[in-house]
Coordinates of C-alpha atoms in Angstrom, one line a residue:
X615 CA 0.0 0.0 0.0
X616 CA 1.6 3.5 -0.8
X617 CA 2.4 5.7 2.1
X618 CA 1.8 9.2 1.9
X619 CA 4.8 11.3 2.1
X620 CA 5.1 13.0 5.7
X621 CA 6.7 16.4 6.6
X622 CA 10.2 16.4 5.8
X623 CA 13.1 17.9 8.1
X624 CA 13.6 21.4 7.1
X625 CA 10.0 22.2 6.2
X626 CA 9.1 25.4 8.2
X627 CA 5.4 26.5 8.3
X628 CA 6.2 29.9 6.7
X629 CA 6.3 28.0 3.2
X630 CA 2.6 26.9 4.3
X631 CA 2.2 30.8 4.8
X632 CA 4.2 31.7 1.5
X633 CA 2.5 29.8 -0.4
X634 CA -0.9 30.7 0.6
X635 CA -0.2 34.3 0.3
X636 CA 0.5 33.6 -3.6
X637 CA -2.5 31.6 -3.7
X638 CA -4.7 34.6 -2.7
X639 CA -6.5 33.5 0.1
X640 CA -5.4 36.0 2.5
X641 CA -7.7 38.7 3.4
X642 CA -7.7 41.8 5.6
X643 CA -10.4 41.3 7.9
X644 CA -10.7 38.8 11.1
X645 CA -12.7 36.4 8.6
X646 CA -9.7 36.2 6.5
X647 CA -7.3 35.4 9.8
X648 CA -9.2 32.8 10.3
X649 CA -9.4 31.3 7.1
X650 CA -5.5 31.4 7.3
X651 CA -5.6 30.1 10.3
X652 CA -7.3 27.0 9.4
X653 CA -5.4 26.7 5.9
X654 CA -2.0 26.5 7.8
X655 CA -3.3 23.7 9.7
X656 CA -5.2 21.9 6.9
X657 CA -2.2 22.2 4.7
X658 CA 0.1 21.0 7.5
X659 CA -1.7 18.1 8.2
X660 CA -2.7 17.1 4.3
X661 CA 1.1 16.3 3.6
X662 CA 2.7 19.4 2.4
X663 CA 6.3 18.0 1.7
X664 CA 9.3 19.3 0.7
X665 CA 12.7 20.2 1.4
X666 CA 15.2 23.0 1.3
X667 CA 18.9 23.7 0.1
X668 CA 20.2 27.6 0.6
X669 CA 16.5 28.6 0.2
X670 CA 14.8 26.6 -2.8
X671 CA 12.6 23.6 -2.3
X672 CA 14.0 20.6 -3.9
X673 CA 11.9 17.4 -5.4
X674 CA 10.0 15.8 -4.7
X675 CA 7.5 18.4 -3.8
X676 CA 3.7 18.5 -3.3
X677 CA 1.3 20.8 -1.8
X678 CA -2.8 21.5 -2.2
X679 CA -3.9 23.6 -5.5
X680 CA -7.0 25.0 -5.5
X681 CA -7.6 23.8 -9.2
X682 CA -11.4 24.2 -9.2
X683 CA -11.1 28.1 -8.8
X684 CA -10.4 30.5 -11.4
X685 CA -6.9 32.4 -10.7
X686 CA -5.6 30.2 -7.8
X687 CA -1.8 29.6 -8.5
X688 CA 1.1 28.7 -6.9
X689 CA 5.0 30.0 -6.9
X690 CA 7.9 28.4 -6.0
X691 CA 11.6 28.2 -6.2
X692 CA 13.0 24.9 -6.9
X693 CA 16.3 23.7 -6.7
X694 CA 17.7 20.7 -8.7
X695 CA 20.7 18.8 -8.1
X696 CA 20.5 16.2 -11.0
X697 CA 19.6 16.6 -14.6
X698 CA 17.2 14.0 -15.7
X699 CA 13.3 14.1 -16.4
X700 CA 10.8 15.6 -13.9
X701 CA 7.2 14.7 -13.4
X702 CA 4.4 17.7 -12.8
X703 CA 1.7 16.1 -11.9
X704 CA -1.6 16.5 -9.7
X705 CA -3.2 14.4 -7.5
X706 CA -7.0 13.9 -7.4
X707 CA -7.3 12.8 -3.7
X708 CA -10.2 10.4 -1.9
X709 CA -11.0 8.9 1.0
X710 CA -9.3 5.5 1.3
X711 CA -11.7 2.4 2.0
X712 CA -14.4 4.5 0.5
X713 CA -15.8 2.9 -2.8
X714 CA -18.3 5.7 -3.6
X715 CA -16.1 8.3 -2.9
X716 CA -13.4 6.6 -5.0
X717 CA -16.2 6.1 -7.8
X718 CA -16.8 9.9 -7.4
X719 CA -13.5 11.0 -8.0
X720 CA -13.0 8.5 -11.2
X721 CA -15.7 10.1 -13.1
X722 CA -13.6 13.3 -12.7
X723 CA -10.3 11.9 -13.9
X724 CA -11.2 9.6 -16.4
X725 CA -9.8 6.4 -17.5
X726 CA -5.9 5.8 -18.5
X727 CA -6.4 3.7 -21.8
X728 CA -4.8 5.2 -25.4
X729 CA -7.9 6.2 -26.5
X730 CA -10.3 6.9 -23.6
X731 CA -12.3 9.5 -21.7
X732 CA -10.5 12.2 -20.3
X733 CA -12.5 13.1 -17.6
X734 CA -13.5 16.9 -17.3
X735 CA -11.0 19.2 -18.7
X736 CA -8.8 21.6 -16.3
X737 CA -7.3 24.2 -18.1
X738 CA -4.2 25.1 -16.1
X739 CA -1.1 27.0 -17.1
X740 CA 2.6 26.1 -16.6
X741 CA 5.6 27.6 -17.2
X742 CA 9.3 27.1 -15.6
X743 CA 11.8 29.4 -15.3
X744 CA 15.6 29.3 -14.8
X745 CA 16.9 31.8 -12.0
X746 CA 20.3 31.2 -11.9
X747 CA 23.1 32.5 -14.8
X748 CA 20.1 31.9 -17.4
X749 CA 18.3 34.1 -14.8
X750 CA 14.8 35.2 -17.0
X751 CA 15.4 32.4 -19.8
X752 CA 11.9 30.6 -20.4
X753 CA 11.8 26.7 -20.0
X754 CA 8.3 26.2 -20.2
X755 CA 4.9 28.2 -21.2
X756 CA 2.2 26.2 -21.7
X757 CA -1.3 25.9 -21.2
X758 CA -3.0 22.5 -20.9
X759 CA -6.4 21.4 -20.7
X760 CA -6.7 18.0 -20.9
X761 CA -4.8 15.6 -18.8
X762 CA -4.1 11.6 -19.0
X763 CA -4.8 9.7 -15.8
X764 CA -1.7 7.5 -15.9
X765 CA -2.0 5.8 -12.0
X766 CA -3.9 5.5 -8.7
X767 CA -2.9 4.4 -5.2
X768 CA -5.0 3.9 -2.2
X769 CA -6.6 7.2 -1.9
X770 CA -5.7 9.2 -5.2
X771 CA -5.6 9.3 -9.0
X772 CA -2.8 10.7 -10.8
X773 CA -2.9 12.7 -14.0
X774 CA 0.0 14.4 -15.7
X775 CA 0.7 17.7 -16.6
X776 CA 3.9 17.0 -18.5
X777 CA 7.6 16.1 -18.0
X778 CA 11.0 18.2 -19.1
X779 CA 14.5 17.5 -18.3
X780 CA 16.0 19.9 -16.1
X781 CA 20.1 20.6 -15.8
X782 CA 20.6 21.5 -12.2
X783 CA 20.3 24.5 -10.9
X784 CA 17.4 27.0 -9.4
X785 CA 14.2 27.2 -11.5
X786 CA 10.8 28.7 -10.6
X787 CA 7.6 27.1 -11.3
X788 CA 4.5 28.9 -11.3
X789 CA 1.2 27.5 -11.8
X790 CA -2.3 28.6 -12.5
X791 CA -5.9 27.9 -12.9
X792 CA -7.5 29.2 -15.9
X793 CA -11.1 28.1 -15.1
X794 CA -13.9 27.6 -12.2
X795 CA -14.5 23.9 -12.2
X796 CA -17.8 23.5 -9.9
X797 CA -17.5 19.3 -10.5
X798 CA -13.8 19.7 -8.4
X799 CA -15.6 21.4 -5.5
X800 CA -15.0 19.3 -2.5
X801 CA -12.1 17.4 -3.7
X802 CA -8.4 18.2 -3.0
X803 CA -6.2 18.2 -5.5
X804 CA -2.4 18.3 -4.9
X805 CA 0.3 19.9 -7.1
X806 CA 3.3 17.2 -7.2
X807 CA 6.9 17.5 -8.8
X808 CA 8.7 14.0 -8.7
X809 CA 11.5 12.4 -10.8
X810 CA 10.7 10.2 -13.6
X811 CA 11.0 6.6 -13.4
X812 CA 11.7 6.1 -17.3
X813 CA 15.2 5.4 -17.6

């Protein structure tokens, strides 16, 4: 049974913060604290995971995307060590043991066959920056709209976004939703950058 990843030494909870301040869901009342407050501990406890080297986050990473809502994003520095292929990827989560939920969540996603369904389409865009001597240069722009479910584990599906090989150094991701999606409402979807297991 796959084990969800925990949180990794060197995580600090002002990444949680960071990254929800990018993602727009702080506001400047009381009603907004506590919305923060209660995002800092959802996130903590939903298996943010990642770890640092002089600043950058370095892969595997994953944290919760808010892909059903128009505008929500995500920024982050990443720092990689060895050049080879990287996953982006997200996770459509459920509850484990739970055969309806499960069955709910698979009409989203689709099936994984060559020519099958697709599930409904999330229009999302990517793009990856270098930040070091290429500071600026543009790795990737893209937007994407429909994704292949390519596996599921005990309590998610997972589609792909795309995968690029990556010379090491310090890159910045940024990613965005380009659409409400009502039919994602209630499901949390994670935002995951692995290596590639294709040799």
């Amino acid at each position: 049974m796959p084990v969800r990843p925990s949180v990794k030494a060197g995580f600090e909870l002002r990444d949680i913060y960071m990254i929800l301040i990018r993602q727009k869901v702080i506001q400047r009342n009381t009603r907004g604290l506590f919305s923060l407050i209660s995002l800092l501990i959802f996130a903590w406890l939903s298996g943010c995971s990642f770890e640092r080297e002089n600043g950058f986050h370095k892969p595997p990473l994953e944290m919760p995307f808010e892909l059903q809502k128009l505008g929500s994003n995500i920024e982050i520095e990443m720092h990689i060590t060895e050049y080879k292929e990287y996953v982006f990827a997200l996770d459509f989560m459920y509850k484990e043991n739970d055969q309806a939920d499960r069955d709910r969540v698979k009409k989203l996603v689709g099936d994984s066959s060559h020519d099958g369904d697709f599930g409904i389409l999330t229009p999302l865009h990517l793009k990856i920056s270098a930040i070091d001597a290429l500071e600026g240069k543009t790795i990737l722009d893209h937007e994407f709209k429909k994704l292949k479910l390519v596996s599921w584990g005990a309590d998610n599906f997972e589609k792909h976004i795309t995968g690029i090989k990556l010379k090491p150094g310090n890159y910045l991701i940024m990613i965005e939703s380009l659409s409400n999606i009502p039919e994602l409402v209630g499901t949390q979807v994670t935002f995951r950058v692995a290596y590639s297991t294709r040799l």
